[in-house]
PDB file of C-alpha atoms in Angstrom:
ATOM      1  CA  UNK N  79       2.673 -20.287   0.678  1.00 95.00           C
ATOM      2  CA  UNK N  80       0.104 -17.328   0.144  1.00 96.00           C
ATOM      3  CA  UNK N  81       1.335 -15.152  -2.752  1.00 97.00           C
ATOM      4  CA  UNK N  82       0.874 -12.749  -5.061  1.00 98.00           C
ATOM      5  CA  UNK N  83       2.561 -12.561  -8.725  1.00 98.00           C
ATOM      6  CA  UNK N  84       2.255  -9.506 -11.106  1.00 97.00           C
ATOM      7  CA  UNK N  85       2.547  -9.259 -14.531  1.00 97.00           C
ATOM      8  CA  UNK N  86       2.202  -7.121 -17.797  1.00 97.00           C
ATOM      9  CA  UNK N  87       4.284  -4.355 -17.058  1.00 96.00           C
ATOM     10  CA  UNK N  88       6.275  -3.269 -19.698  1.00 96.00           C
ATOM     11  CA  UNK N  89       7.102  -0.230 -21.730  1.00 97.00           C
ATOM     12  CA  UNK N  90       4.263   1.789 -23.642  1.00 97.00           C
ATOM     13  CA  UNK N  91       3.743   4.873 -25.308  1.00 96.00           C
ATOM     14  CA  UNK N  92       1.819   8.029 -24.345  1.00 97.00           C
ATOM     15  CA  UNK N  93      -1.733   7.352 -24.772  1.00 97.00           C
ATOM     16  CA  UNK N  94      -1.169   3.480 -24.914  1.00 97.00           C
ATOM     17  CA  UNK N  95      -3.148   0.898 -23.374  1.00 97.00           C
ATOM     18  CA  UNK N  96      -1.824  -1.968 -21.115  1.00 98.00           C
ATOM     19  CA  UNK N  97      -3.472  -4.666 -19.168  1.00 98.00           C
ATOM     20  CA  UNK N  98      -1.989  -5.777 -15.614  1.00 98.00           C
ATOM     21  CA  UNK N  99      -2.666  -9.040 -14.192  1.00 98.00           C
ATOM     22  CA  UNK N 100      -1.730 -10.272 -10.220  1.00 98.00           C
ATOM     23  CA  UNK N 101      -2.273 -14.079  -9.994  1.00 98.00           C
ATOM     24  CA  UNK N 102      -2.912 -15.091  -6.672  1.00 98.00           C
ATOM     25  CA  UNK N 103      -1.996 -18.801  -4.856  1.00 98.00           C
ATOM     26  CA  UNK N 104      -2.080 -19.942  -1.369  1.00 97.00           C
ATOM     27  CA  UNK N 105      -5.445 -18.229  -0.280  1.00 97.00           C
ATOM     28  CA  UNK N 106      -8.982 -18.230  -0.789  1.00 97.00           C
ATOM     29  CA  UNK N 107      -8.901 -15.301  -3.396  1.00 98.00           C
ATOM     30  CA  UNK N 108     -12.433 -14.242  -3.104  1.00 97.00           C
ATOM     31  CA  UNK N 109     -12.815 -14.014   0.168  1.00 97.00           C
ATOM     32  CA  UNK N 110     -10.494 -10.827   0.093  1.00 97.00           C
ATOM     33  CA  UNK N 111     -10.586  -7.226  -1.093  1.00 97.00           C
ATOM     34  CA  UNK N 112      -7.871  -6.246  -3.318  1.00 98.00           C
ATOM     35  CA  UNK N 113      -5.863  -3.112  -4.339  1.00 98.00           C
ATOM     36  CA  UNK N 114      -3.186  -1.387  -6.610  1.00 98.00           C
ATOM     37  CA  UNK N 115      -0.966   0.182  -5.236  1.00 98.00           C
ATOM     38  CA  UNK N 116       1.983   2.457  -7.691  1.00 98.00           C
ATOM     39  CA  UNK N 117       5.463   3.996  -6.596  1.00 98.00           C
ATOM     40  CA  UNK N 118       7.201   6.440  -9.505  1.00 97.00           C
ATOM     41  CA  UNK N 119      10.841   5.850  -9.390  1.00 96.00           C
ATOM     42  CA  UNK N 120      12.429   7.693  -5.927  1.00 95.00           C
ATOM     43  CA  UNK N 121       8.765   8.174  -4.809  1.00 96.00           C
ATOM     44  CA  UNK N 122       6.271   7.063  -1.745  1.00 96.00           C
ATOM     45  CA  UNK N 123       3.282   4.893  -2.377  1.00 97.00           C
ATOM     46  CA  UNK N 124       0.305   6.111  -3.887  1.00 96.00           C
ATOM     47  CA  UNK N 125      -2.940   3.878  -3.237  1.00 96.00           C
ATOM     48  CA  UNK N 126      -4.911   4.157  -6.572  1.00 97.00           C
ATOM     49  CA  UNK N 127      -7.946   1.698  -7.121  1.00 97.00           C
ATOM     50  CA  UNK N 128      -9.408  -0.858  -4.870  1.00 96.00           C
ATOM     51  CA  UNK N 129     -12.228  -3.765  -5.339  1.00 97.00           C
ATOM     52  CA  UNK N 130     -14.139  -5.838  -3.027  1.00 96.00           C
ATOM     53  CA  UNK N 131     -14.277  -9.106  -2.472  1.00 96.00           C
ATOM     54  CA  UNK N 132     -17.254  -9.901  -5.069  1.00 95.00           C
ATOM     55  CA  UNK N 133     -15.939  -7.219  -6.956  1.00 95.00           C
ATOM     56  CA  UNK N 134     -19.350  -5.163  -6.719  1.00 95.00           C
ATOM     57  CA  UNK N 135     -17.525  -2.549  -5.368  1.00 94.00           C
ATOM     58  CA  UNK N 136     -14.774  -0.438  -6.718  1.00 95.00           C
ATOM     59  CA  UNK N 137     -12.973   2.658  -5.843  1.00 95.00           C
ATOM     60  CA  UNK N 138     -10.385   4.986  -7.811  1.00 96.00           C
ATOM     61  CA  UNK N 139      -7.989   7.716  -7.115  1.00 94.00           C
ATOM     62  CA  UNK N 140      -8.749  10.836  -8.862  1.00 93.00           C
ATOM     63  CA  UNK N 141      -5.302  10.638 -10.736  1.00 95.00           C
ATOM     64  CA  UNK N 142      -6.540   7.461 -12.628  1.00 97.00           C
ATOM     65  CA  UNK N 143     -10.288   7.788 -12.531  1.00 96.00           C
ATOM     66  CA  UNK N 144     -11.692   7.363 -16.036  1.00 97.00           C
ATOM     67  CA  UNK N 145      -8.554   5.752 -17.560  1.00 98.00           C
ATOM     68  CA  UNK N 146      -8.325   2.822 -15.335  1.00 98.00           C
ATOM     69  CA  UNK N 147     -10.396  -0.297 -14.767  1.00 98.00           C
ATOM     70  CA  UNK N 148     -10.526  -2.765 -11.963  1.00 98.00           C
ATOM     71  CA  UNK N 149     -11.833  -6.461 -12.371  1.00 98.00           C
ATOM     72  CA  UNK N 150     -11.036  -9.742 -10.808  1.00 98.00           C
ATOM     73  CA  UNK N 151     -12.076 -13.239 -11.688  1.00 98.00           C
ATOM     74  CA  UNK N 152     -12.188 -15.156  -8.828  1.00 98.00           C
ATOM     75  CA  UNK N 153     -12.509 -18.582 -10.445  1.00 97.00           C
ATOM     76  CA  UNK N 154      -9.239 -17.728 -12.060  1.00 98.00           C
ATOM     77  CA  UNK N 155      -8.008 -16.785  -8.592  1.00 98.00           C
ATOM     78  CA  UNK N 156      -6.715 -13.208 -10.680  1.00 98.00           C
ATOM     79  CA  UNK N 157      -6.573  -9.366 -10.006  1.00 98.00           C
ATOM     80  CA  UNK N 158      -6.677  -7.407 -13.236  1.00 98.00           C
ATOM     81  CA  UNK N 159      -5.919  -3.457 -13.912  1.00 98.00           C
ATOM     82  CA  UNK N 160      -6.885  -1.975 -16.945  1.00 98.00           C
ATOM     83  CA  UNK N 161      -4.763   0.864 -17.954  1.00 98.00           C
ATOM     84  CA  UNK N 162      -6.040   3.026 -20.597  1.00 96.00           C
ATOM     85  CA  UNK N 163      -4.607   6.921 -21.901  1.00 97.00           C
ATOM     86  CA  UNK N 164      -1.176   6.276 -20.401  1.00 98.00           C
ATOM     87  CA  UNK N 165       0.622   9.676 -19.426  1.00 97.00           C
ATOM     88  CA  UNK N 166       4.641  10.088 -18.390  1.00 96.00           C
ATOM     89  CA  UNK N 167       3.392  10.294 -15.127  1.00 96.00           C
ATOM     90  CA  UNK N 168       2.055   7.105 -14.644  1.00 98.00           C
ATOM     91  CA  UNK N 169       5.509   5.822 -14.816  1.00 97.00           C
ATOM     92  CA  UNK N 170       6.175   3.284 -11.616  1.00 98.00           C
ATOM     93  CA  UNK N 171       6.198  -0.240  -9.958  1.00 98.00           C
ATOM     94  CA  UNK N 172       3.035  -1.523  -9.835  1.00 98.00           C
ATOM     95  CA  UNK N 173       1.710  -3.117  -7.147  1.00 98.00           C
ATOM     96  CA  UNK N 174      -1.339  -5.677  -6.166  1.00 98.00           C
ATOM     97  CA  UNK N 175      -2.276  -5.693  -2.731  1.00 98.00           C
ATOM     98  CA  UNK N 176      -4.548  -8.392  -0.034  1.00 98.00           C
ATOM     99  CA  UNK N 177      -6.523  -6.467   2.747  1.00 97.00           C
ATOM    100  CA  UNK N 178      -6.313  -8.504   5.427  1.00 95.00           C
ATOM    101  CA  UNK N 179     -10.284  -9.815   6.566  1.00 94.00           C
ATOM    102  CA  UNK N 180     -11.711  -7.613   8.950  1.00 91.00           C
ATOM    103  CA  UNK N 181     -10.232  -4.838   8.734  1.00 92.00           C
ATOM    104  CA  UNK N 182     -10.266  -1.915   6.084  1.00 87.00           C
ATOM    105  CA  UNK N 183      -6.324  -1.234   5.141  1.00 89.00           C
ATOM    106  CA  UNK N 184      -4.326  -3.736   6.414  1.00 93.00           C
ATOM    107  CA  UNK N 185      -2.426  -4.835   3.214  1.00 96.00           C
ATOM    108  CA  UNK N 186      -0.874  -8.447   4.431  1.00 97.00           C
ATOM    109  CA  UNK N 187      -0.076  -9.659   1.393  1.00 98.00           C
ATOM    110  CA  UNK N 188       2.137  -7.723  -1.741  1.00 98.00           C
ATOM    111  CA  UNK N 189       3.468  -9.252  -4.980  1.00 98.00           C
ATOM    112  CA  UNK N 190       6.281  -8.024  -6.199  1.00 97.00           C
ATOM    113  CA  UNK N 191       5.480  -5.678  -7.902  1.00 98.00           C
ATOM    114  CA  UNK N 192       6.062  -4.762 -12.214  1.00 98.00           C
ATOM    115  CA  UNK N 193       7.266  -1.755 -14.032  1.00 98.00           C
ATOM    116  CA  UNK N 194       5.342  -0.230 -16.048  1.00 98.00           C
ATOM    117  CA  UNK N 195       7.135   2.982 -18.318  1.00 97.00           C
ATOM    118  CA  UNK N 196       5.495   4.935 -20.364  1.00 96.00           C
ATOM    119  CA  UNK N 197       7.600   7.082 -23.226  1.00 93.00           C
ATOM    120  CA  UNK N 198       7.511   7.454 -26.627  1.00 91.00           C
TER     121      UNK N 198
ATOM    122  CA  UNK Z  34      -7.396  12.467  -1.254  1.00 64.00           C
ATOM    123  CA  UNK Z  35      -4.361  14.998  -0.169  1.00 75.00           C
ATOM    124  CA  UNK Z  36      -1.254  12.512   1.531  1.00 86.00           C
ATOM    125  CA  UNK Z  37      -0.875  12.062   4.891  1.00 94.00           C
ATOM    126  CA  UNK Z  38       1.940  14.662   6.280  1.00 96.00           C
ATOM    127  CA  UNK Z  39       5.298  12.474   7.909  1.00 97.00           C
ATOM    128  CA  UNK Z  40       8.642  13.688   8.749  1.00 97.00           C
ATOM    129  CA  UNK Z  41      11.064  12.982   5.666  1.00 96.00           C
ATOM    130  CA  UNK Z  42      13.581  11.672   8.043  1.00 97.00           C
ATOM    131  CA  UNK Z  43      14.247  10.163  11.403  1.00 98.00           C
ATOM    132  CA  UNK Z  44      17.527   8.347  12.285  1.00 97.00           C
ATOM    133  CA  UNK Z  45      18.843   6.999  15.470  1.00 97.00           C
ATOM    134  CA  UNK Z  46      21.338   4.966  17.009  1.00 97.00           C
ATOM    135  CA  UNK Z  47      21.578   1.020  18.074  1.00 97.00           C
ATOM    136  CA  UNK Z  48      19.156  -0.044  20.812  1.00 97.00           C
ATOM    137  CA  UNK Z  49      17.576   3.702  21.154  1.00 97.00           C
ATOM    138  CA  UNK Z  50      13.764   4.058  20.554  1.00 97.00           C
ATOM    139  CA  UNK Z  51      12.614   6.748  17.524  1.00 98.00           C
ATOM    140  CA  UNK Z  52       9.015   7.296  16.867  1.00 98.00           C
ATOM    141  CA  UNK Z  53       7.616   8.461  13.371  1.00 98.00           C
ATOM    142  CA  UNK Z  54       4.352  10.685  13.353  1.00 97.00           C
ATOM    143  CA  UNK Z  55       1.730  10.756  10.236  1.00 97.00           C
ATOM    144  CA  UNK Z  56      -0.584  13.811  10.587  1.00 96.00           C
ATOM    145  CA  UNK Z  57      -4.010  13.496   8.662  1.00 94.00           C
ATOM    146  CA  UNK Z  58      -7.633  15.325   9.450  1.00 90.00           C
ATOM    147  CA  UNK Z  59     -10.424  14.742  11.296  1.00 90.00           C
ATOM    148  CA  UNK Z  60     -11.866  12.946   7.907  1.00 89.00           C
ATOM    149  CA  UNK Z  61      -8.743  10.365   7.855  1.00 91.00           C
ATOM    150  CA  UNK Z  62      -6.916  10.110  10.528  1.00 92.00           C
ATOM    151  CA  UNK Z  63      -8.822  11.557  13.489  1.00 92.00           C
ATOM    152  CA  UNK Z  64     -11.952   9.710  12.075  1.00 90.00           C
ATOM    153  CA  UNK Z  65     -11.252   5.995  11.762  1.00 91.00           C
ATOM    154  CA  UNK Z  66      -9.228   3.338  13.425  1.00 92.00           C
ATOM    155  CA  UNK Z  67      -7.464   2.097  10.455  1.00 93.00           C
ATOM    156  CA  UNK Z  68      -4.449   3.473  10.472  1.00 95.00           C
ATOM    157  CA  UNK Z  69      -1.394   1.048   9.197  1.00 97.00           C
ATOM    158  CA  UNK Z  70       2.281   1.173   9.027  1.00 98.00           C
ATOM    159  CA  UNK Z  71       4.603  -0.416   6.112  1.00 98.00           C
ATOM    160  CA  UNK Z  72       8.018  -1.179   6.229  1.00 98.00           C
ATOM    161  CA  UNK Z  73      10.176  -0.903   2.773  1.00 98.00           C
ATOM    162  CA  UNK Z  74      13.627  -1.964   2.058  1.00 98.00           C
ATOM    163  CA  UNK Z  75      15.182  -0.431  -1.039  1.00 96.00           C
ATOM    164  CA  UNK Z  76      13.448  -2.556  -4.229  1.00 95.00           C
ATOM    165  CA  UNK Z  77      11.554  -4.301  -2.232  1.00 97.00           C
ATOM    166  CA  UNK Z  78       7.562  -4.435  -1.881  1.00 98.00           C
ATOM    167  CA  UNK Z  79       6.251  -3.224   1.416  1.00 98.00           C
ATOM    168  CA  UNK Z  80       5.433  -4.854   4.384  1.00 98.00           C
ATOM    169  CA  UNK Z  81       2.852  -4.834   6.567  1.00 98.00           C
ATOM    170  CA  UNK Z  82       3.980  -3.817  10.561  1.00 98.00           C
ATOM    171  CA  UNK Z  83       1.171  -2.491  12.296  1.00 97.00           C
ATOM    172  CA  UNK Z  84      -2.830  -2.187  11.293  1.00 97.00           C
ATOM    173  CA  UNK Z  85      -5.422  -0.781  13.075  1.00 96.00           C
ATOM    174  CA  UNK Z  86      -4.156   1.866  14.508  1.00 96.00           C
ATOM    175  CA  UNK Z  87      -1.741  -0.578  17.533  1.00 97.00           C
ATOM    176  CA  UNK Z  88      -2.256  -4.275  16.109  1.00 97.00           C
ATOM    177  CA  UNK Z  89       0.735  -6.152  15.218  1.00 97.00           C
ATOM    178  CA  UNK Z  90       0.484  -8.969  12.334  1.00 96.00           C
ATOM    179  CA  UNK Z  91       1.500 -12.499  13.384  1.00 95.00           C
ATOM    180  CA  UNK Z  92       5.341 -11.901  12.552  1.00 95.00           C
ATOM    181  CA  UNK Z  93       6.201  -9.005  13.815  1.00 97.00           C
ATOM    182  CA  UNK Z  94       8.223  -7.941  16.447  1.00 97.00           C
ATOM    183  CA  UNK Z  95       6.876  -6.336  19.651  1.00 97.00           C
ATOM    184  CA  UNK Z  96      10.137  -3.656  19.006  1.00 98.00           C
ATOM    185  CA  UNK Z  97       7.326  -2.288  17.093  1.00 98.00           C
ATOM    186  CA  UNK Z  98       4.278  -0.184  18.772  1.00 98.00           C
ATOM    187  CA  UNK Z  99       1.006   2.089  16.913  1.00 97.00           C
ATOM    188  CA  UNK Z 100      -0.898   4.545  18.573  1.00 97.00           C
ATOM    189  CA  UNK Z 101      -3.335   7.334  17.999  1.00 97.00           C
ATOM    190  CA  UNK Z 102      -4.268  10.493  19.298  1.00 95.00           C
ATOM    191  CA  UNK Z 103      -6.506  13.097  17.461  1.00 95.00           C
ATOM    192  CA  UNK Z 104      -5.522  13.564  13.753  1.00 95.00           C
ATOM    193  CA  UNK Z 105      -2.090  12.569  14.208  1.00 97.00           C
ATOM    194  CA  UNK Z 106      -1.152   8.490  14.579  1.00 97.00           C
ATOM    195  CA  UNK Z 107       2.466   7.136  15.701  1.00 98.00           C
ATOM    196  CA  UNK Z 108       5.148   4.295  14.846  1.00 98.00           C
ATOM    197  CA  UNK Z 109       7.866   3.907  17.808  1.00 98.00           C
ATOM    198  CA  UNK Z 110      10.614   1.010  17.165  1.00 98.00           C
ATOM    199  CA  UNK Z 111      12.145   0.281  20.131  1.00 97.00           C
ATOM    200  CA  UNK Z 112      15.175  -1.404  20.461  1.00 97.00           C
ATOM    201  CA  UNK Z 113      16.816  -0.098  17.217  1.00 98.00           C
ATOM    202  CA  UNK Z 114      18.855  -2.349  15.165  1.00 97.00           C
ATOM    203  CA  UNK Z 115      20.348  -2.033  12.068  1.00 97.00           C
ATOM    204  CA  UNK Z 116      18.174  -4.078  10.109  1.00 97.00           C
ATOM    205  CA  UNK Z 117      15.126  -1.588  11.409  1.00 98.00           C
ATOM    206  CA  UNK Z 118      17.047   1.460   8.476  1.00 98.00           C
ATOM    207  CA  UNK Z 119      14.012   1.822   6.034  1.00 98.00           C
ATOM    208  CA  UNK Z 120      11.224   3.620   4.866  1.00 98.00           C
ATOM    209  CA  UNK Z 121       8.161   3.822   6.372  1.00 98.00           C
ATOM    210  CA  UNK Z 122       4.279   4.791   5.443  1.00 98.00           C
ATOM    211  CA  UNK Z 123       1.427   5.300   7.226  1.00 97.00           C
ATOM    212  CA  UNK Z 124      -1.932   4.642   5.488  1.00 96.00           C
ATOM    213  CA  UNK Z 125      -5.638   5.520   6.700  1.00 95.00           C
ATOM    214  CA  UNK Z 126      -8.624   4.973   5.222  1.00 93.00           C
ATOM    215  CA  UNK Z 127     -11.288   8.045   4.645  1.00 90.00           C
ATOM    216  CA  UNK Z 128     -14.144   8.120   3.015  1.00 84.00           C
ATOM    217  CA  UNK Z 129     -14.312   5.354   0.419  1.00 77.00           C
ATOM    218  CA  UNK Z 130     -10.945   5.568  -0.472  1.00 89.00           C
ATOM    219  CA  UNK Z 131      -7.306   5.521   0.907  1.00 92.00           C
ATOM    220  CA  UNK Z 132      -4.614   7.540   1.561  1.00 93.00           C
ATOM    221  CA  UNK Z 133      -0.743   6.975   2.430  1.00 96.00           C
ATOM    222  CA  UNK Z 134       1.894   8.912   4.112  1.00 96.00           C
ATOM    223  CA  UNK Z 135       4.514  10.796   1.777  1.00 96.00           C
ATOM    224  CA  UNK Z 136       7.128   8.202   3.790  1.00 97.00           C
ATOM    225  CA  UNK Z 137       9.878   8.432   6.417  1.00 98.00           C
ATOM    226  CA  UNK Z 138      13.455   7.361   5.704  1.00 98.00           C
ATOM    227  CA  UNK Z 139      14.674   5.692   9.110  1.00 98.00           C
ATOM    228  CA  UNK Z 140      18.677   5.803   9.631  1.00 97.00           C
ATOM    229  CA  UNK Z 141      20.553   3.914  12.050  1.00 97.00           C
ATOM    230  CA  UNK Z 142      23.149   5.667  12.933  1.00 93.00           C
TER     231      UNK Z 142
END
């Protein structure tokens, strides 16, 4: 079964560091793009940082550029976000994200996301 | 990276046919053909119902439809059943980045 597991949500405190991971199973990891994608409690999804498949390429929203990192290590079959200078606002589910091959935003494959609250 | 502009709400009854519009520019939207819809039950992750504008993932039912015209792509569900009530996004891809929909909340009357 292809799948996607988050992990390292978890509460943190303004200006706090936290390191996300997505572990992925079923697939050939590195043959796929990858993305985060965050919801704040009652809200709609907000798209904010993207890799390719090599992980050459990355791309950030300008509400996290500069504070967040995106890696992967394919032999490890893992999606990692680096969060850095946490604000309230960055309060939400966190999701990771497969784009399906061939195409440029089909996300076909979602973990289940993990909370990630920030508050002193 | 502004959000794609959808109705907050649609509803509809059993078996009837709604149709939810996502309005972008001509540099989302009305410039690529990778526009997909997502499906989201409440606490659950999204999934994936339409990509590329009017392609359906292996899955899916054909109740579901895409299309595109100008700066402004659609999502009709035909057929309407209650298990259909959720919200749904619309994402496109613009310049080297992405952008979703603010959502639509779909009732079934």
């Amino acid at each position: 079964e292809m799948q996607l597991v988050e992990s390292g949500g978890g509460l943190v405190q303004p200006g706090g560091s936290l390191r996300l991971s997505c572990a992925a199973s079923g697939f050939t990891f590195s043959s796929h793009g990858m993305h985060w994608v965050r919801q704040a409690p009652g809200k709609g999804l907000e798209d904010i940082s993207g890799i390719t498949s090599n992980g050459v390429i990355t791309f950030y929203a300008n509400s996290v550029k500069g504070r967040f990192t995106i890696s992967r290590d394919n032999s490890k079959n893992t999606l990692y976000l680096q969060m850095g200078s946490l604000r309230a606002e960055d309060l939400a589910v966190y999701y990771c994200a497969r784009v399906l091959r061939g195409t440029k935003n089909a996300f076909d494959i979602w973990g289940q996301g993990t909370m990630v609250t920030v508050s002193s | 990276q502004s959000a794609l502009t959808q109705p907050a709400s649609v509803s509809g009854s059993p078996g009837q046919s709604i149709t939810i519009s996502c309005t972008g520019t001509n540099s989302d939207v009305g410039d690529y053909n990778s526009v997909s819809w997502y499906q989201q039950h409440p606490g659950k992750a999204p999934k994936l119902m339409i990509y590329d504008v009017s392609n359906r993932p292996s899955g899916v039912s054909s109740r579901f439809s895409g299309s595109k015209s100008g700066n402004s792509a659609s999502l009709t569900i035909s057929g309407l059943q209650a298990e259909d009530e959720a919200d749904y996004y619309c994402n496109s891809y613009t310049t080297n980045f992405w952008v979703f929909g603010g959502g639509t909340k779909l009732t079934v009357l």
